[in-house]
Tab-separated table of C-alpha atoms and ligand atoms in Angstrom:
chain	number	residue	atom	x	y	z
A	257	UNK	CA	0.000	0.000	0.000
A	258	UNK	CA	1.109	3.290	-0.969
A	259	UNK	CA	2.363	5.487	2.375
A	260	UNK	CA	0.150	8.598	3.155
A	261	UNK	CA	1.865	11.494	1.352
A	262	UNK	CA	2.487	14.402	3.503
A	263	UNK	CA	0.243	17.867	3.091
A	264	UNK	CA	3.066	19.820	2.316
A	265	UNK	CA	0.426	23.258	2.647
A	266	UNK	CA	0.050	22.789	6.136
A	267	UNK	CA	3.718	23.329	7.010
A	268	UNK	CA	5.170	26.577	8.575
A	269	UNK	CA	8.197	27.699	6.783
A	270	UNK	CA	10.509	26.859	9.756
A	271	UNK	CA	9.054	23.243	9.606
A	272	UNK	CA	9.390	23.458	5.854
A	273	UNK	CA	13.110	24.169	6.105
A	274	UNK	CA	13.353	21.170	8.423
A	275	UNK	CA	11.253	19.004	5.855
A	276	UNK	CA	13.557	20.321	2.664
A	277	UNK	CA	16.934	19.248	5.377
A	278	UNK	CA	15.947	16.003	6.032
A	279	UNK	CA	15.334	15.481	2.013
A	280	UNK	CA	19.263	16.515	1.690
A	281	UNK	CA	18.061	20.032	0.144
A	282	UNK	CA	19.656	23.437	0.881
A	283	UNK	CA	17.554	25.512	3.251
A	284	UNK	CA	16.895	28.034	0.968
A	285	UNK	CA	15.009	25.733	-1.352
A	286	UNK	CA	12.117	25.861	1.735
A	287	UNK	CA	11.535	29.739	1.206
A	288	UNK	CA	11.254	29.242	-2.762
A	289	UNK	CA	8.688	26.038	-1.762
A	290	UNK	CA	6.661	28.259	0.133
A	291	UNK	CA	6.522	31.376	-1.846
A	292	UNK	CA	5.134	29.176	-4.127
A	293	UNK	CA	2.621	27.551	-2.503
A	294	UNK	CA	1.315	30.617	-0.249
A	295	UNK	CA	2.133	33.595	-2.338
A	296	UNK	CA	1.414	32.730	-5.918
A	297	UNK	CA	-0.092	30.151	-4.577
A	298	UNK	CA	0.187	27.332	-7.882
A	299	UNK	CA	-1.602	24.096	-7.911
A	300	UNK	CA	1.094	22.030	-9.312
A	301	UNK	CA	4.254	21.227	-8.506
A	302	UNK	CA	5.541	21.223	-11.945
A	303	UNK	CA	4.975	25.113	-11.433
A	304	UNK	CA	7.892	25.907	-9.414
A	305	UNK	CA	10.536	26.711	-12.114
A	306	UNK	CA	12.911	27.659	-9.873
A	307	UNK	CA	13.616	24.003	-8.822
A	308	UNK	CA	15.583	21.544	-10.272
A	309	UNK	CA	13.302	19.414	-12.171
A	310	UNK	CA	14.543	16.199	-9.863
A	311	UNK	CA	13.381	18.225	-6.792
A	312	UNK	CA	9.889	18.727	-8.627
A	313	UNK	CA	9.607	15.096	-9.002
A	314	UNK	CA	10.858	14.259	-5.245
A	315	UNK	CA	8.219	16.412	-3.553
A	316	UNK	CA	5.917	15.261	-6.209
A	317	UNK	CA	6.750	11.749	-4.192
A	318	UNK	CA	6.740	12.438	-0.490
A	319	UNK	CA	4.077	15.440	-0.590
A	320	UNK	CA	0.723	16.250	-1.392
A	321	UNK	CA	-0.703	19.243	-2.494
A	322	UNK	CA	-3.855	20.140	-1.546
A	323	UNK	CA	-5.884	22.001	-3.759
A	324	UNK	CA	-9.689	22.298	-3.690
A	325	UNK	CA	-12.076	21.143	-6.729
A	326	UNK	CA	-15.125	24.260	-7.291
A	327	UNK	CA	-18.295	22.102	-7.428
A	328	UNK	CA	-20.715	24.963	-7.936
A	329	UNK	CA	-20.943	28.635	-7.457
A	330	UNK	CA	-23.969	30.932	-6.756
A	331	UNK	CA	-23.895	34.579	-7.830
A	332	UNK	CA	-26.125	36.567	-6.122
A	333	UNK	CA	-28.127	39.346	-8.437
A	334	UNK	CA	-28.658	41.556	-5.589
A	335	UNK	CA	-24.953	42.089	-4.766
A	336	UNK	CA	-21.670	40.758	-5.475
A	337	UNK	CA	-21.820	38.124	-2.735
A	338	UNK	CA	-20.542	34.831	-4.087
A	339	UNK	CA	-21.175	31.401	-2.974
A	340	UNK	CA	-18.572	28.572	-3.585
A	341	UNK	CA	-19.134	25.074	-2.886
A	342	UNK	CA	-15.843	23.395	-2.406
A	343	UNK	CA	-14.545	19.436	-3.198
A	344	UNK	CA	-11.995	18.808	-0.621
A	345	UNK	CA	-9.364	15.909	-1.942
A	346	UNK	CA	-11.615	12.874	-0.410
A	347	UNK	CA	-14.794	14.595	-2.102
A	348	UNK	CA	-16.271	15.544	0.797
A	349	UNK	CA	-18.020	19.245	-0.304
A	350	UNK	CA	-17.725	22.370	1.930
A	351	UNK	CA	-18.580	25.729	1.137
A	352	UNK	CA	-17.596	29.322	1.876
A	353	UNK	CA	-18.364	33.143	0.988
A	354	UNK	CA	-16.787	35.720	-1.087
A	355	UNK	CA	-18.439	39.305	-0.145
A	356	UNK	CA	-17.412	43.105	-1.350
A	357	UNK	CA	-17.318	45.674	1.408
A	358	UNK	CA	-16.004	48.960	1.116
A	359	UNK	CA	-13.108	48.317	3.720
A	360	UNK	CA	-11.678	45.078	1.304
A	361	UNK	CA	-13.087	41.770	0.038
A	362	UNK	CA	-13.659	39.495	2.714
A	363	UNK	CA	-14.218	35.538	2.949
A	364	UNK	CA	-16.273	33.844	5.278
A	365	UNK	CA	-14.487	29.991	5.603
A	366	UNK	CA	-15.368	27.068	6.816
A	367	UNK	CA	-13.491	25.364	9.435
A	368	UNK	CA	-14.862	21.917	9.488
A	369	UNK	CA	-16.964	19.558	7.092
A	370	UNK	CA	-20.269	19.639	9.395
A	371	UNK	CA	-20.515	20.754	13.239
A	372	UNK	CA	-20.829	18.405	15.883
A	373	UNK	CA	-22.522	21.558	18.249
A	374	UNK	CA	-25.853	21.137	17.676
A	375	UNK	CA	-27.329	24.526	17.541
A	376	UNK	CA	-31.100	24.776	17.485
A	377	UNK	CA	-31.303	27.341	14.025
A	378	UNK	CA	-28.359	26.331	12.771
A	379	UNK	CA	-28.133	24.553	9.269
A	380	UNK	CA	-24.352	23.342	9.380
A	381	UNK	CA	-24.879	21.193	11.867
A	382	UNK	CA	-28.167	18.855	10.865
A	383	UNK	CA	-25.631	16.669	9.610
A	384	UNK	CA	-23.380	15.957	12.653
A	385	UNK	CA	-19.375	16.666	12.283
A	386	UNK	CA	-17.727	14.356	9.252
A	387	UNK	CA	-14.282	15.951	9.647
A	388	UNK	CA	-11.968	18.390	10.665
A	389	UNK	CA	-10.825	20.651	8.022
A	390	UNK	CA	-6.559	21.105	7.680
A	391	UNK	CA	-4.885	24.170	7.636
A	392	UNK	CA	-4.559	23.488	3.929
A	393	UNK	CA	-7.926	23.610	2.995
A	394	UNK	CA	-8.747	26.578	5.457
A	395	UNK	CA	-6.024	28.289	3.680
A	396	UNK	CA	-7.186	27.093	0.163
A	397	UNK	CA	-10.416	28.510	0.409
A	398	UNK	CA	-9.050	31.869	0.238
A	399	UNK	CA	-6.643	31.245	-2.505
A	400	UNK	CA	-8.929	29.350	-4.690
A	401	UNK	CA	-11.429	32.242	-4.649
A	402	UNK	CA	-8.556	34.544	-4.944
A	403	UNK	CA	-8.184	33.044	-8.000
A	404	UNK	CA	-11.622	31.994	-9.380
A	405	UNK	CA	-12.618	35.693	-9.081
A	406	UNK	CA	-9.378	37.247	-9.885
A	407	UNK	CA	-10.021	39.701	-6.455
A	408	UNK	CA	-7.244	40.350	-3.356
A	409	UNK	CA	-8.885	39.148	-0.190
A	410	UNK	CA	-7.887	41.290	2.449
A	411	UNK	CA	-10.279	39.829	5.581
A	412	UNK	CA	-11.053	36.944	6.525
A	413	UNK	CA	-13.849	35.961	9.274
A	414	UNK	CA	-14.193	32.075	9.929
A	415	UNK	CA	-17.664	31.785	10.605
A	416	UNK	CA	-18.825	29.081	8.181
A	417	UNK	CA	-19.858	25.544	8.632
A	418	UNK	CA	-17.932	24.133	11.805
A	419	UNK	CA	-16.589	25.137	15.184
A	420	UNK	CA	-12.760	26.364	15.195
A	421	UNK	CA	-12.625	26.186	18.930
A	422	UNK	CA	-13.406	22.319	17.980
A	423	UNK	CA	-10.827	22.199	15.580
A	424	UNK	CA	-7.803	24.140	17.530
A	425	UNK	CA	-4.552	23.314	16.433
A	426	UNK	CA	-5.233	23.302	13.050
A	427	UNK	CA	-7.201	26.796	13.284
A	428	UNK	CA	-3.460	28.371	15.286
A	429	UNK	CA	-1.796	26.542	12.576
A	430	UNK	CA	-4.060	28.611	9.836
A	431	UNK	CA	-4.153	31.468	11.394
A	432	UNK	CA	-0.026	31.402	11.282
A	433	UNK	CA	0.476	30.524	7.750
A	434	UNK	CA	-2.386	32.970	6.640
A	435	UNK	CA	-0.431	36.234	8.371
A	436	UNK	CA	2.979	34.873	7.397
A	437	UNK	CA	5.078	37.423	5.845
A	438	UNK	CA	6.369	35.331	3.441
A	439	UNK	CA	3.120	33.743	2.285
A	440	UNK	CA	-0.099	35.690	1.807
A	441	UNK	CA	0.583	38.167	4.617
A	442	UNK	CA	-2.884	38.869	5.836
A	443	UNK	CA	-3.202	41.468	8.454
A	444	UNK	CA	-4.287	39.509	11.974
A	445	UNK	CA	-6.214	42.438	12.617
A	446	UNK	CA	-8.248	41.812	9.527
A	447	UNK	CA	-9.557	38.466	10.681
A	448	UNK	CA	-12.197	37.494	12.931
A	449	UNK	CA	-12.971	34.031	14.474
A	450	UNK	CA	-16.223	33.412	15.790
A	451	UNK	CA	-17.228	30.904	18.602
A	452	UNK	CA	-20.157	29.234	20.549
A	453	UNK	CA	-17.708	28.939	23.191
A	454	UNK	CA	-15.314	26.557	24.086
A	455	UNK	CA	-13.878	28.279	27.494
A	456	UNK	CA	-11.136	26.108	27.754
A	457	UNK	CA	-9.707	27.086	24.236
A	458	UNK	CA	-10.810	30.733	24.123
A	459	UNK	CA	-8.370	30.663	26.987
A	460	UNK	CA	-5.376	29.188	25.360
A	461	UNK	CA	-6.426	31.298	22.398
A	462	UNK	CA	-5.677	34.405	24.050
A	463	UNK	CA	-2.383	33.176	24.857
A	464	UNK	CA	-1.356	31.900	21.083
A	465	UNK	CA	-0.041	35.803	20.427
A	466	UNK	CA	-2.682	35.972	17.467
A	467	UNK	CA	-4.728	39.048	18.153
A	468	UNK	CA	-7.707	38.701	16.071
A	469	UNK	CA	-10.921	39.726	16.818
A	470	UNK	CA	-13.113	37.134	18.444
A	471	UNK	CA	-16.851	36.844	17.910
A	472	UNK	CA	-18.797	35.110	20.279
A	473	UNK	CA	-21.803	33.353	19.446
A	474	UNK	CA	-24.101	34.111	22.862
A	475	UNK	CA	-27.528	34.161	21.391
A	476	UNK	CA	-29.429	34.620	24.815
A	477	UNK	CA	-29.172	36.718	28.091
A	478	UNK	CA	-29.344	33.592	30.330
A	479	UNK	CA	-28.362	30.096	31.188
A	480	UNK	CA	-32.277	28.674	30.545
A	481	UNK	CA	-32.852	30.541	27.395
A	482	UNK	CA	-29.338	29.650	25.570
A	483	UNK	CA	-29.309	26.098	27.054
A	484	UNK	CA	-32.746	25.708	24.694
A	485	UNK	CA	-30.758	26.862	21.844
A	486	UNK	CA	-27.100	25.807	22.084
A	487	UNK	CA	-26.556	22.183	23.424
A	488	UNK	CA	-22.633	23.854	24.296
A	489	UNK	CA	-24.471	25.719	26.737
A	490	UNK	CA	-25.099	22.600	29.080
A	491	UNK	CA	-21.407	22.345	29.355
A	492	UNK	CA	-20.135	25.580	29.654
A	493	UNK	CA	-21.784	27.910	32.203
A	494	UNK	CA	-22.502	31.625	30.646
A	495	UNK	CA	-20.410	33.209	33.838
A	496	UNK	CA	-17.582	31.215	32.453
A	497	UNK	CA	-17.861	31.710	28.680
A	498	UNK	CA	-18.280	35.551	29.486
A	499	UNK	CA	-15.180	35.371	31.727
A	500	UNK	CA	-13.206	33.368	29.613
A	501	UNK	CA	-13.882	36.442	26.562
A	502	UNK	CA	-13.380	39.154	29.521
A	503	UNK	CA	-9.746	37.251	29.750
A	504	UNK	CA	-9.404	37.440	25.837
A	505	UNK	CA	-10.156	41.033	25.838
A	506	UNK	CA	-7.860	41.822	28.502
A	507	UNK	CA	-4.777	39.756	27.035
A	508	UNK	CA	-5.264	41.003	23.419
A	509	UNK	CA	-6.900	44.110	23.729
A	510	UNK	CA	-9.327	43.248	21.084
A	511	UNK	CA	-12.775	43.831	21.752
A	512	UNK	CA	-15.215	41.245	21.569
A	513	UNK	CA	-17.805	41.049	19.164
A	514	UNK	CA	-21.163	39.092	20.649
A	515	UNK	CA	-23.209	37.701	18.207
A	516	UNK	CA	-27.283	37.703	19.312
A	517	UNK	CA	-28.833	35.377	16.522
A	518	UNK	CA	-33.048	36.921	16.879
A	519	UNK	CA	-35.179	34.268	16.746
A	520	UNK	CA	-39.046	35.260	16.989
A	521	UNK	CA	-40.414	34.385	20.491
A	522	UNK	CA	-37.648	32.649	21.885
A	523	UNK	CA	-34.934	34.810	22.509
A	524	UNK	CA	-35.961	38.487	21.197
A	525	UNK	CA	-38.384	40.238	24.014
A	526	UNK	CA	-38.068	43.207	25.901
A	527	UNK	CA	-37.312	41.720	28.717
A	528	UNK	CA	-34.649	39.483	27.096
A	529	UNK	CA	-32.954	42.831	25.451
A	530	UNK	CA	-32.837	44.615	29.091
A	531	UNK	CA	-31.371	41.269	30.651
A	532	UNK	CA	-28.543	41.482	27.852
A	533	UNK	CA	-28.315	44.633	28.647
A	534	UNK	CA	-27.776	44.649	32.610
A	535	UNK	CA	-25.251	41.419	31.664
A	536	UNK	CA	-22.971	43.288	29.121
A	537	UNK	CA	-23.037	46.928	30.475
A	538	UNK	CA	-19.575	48.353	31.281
A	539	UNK	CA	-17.860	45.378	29.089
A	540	UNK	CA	-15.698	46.795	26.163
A	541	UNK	CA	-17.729	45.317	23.540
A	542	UNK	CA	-20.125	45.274	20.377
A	543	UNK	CA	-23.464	43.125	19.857
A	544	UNK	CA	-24.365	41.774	16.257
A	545	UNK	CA	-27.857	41.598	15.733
A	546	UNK	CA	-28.753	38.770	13.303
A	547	UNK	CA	-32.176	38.432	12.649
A	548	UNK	CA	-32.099	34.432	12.674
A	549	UNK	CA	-32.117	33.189	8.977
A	550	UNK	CA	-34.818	30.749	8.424
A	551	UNK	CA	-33.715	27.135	7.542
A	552	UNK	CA	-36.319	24.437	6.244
A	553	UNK	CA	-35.632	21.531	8.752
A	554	UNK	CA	-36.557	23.959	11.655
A	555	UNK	CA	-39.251	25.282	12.806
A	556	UNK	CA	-37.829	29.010	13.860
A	557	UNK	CA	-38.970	32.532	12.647
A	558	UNK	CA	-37.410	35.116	12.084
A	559	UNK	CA	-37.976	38.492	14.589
A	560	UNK	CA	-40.048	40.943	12.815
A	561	UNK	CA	-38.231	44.299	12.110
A	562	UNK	CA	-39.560	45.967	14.722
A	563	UNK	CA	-38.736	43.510	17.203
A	564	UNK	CA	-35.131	43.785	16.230
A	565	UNK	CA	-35.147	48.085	16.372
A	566	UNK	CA	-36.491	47.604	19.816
A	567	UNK	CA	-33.882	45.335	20.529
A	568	UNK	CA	-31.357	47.662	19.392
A	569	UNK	CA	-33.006	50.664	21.169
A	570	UNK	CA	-32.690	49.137	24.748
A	571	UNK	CA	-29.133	47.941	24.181
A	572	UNK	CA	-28.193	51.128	23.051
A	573	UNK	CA	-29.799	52.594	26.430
A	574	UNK	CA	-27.279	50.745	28.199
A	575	UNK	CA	-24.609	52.564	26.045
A	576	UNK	CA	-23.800	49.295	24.221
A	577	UNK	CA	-22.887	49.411	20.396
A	578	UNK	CA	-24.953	47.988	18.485
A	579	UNK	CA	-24.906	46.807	14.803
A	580	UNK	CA	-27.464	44.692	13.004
A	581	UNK	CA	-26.066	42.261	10.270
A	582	UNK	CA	-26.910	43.716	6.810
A	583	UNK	CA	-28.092	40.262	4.713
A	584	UNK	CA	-25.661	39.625	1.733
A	585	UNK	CA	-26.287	37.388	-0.778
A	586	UNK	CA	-29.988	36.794	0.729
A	587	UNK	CA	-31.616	35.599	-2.868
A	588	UNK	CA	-28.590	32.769	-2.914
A	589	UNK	CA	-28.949	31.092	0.351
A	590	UNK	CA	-25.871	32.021	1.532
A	591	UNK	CA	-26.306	31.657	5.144
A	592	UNK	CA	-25.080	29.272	7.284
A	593	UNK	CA	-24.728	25.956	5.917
A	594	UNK	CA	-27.518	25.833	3.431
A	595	UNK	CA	-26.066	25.233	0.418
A	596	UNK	CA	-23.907	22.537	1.554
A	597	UNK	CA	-27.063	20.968	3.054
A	598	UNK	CA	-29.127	21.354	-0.426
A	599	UNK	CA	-25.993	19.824	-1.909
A	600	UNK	CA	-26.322	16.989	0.123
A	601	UNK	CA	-29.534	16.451	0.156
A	602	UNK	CA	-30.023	16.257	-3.139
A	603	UNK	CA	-26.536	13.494	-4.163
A	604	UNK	CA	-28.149	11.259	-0.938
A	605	UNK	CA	-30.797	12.077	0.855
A	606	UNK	CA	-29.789	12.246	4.189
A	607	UNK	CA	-30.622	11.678	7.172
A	608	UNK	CA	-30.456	14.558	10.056
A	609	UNK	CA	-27.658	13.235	12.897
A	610	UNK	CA	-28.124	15.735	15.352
A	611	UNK	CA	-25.072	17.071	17.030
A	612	UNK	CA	-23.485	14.861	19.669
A	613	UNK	CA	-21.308	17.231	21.307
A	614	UNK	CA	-23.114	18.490	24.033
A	615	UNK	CA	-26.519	17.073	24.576
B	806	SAH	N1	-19.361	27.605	15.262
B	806	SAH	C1	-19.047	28.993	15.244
B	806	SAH	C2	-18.918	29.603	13.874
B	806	SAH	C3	-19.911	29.225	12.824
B	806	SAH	S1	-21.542	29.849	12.941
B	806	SAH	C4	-20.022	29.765	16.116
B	806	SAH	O1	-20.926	29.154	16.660
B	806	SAH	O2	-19.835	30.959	16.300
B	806	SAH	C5	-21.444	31.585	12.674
B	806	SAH	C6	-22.560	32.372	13.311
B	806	SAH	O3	-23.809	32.167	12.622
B	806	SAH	C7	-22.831	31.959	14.743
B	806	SAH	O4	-23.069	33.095	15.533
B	806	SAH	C8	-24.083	31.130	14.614
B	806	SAH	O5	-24.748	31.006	15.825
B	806	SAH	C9	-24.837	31.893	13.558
B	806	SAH	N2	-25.895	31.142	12.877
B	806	SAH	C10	-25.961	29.840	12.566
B	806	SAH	N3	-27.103	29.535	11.955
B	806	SAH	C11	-27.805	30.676	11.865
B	806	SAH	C12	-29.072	31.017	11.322
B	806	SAH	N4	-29.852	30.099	10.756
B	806	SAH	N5	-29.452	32.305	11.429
B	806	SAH	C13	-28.662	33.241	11.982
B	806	SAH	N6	-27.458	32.985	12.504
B	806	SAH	C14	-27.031	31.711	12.461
């Protein structure tokens, strides 16, 4: 049987160097490797004409280069959100977001194939977790788009299908090859990583040196009311997940972005917004409205409009800022999971697994 080639994408350059030593190769063959696999970012190895053709055909050997496979793409009319669903090399399909803003393109990744969390609204997740994404093919995401739209991406927010804080080592490993000098060279403070909230791991996060900003998915005002809709909440107390992002905020000095999904008569009345309110008041921080995007295996509504103004309105009277989430790329599904769920649904059928994580 043929030995496992190595993923020669997920290695820092130091490790690289090491890699290219042990092969009998001068060091500096390690920085030419990774130019061109994170800043031109080829999908061949026969690319690199800098190398000796015999080198070519020896990493050709002992590595593997990951590159991801575009299934499908949605274009939405209303904007210039784009949708990509992604092959990874064992076929299984993942998908991620390519949006204009005025401050830079961004792209929303994903950072596993599923979610084993469990969220009540949640789309990503019906599914259960099938794997772990590598840094590769977080990092791939962004160059493949790069390319397929022929647009810089300057930000980067990993909020699509998965749970980084689930996937840690290879999310620090990402993060350090995406804001590598020598390699794409994305600013850390252009890249956000959101969370349902793993305390144990937003802890160690704050201590990786890797400042980004770090979105919290909190979604209620209370224990009882996010326990309904976050299984994640049965494990981790919201004194402790609050504490935890107090410590993150402290270490980093980045603020912390909460994320309050609205979901019509479960988490969105008055009293819920003056609860958030009293709980978040004096904290350094900003609240996302999102007004819950419908998805078809689940019975939730969205908050009407004036629901979420209201909302807004008595946050803001606790001098908390406030944004709500404009919708991008509305007309092409583009939130949350559904695509690769339609895709899925339609090659098999499948069945809903529910998360196990945190029942
Ligand atoms: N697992 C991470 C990141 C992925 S989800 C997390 O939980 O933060 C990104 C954000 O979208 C989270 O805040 C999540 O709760 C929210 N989300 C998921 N499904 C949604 C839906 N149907 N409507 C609105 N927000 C949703």
């Amino acid at each position: 049987m043929e030995t496992e080639k190595k993923d020669i994408k997920s290695y820092t350059l130091p490790e690289l160097t090491k890699e290219l030593e042990e092969l009998g190769e001068k060091r500096f063959r390690a920085a030419q490797i990774f130019d061109w696999l994170h800043k031109r970012q080829v999908t061949d190895f026969a690319c690199m004409t800098n190398l000796p053709e015999t080198l070519r055909k020896r990493l050709q050997e002992v590595y593997s280069l990951v590159v991801l496979r575009e299934v499908k793409r949605l274009s939405s009319a209303q904007d210039e959100t784009v949708k990509f669903l992604f092959a990874l090399p064992d076929d299984k399909v993942i998908e991620s977001v390519f949006m204009k803003y005025k401050h830079g393109n961004s792209v929303c990744i994903s950072s596993q194939a599923g979610c084993r969390m469990g969220c009540r609204f949640c789309a990503s997740t019906l599914g259960g977790l099938e794997r772990n994404l590598l840094p590769s093919e977080m990092l791939e995401q962004i160059y493949r788009i790069q390319e397929l739209t022929g647009e810089r991406v300057s930000h980067v927010v990993v909020m699509g299908t998965g749970e980084p804080m689930d996937n840690y080592d290879n999310l620090v490993r990402f993060l350090r090859l995406l804001t590598a000098e020598q390699g794409q060279g994305m600013s850390i403070r252009n890249i956000t990583v959101s969370t349902c909230g793993i305390v144990e791991n937003i802890r160690r996060f704050a201590e990786e040196g890797l400042p980004v900003t770090l979105a919290l998915s909190l979604h209620a005002p209370d224990d009882i009311v996010r326990r309904r809709l976050m299984p994640v909440a049965n494990r981790y107390p919201l004194e402790e997940v609050l504490a935890a992002c107090d410590d993150y905020f402290e270490k980093t000095g980045r603020r912390i972005t909460y994320e309050y999904s609205l979901v019509a008569e479960e988490n969105d009345t008055k009293e819920e917004a003056e609860k958030l309110g009293r709980l978040l008041h004096g904290r350094n921080c900003h609240v996302n409205l999102i007004p819950v995007n419908p998805v078809k295996e689940r019975a939730y509504r969205q908050s009407s409009f004036k629901n979420v103004l209201n909302f807004r309105k008595t946050l803001e009277k606790y001098n908390i800022n406030v944004t709500i989430r404009r919708e991008l790329g509305a007309d092409i599904g583009a939130a949350c999971g559904q695509l690769r769920k339609s895709h899925l649904d339609s090659v098999s059928g499948t069945e809903s697994k529910e998360g196990e994580g945190y029942e």
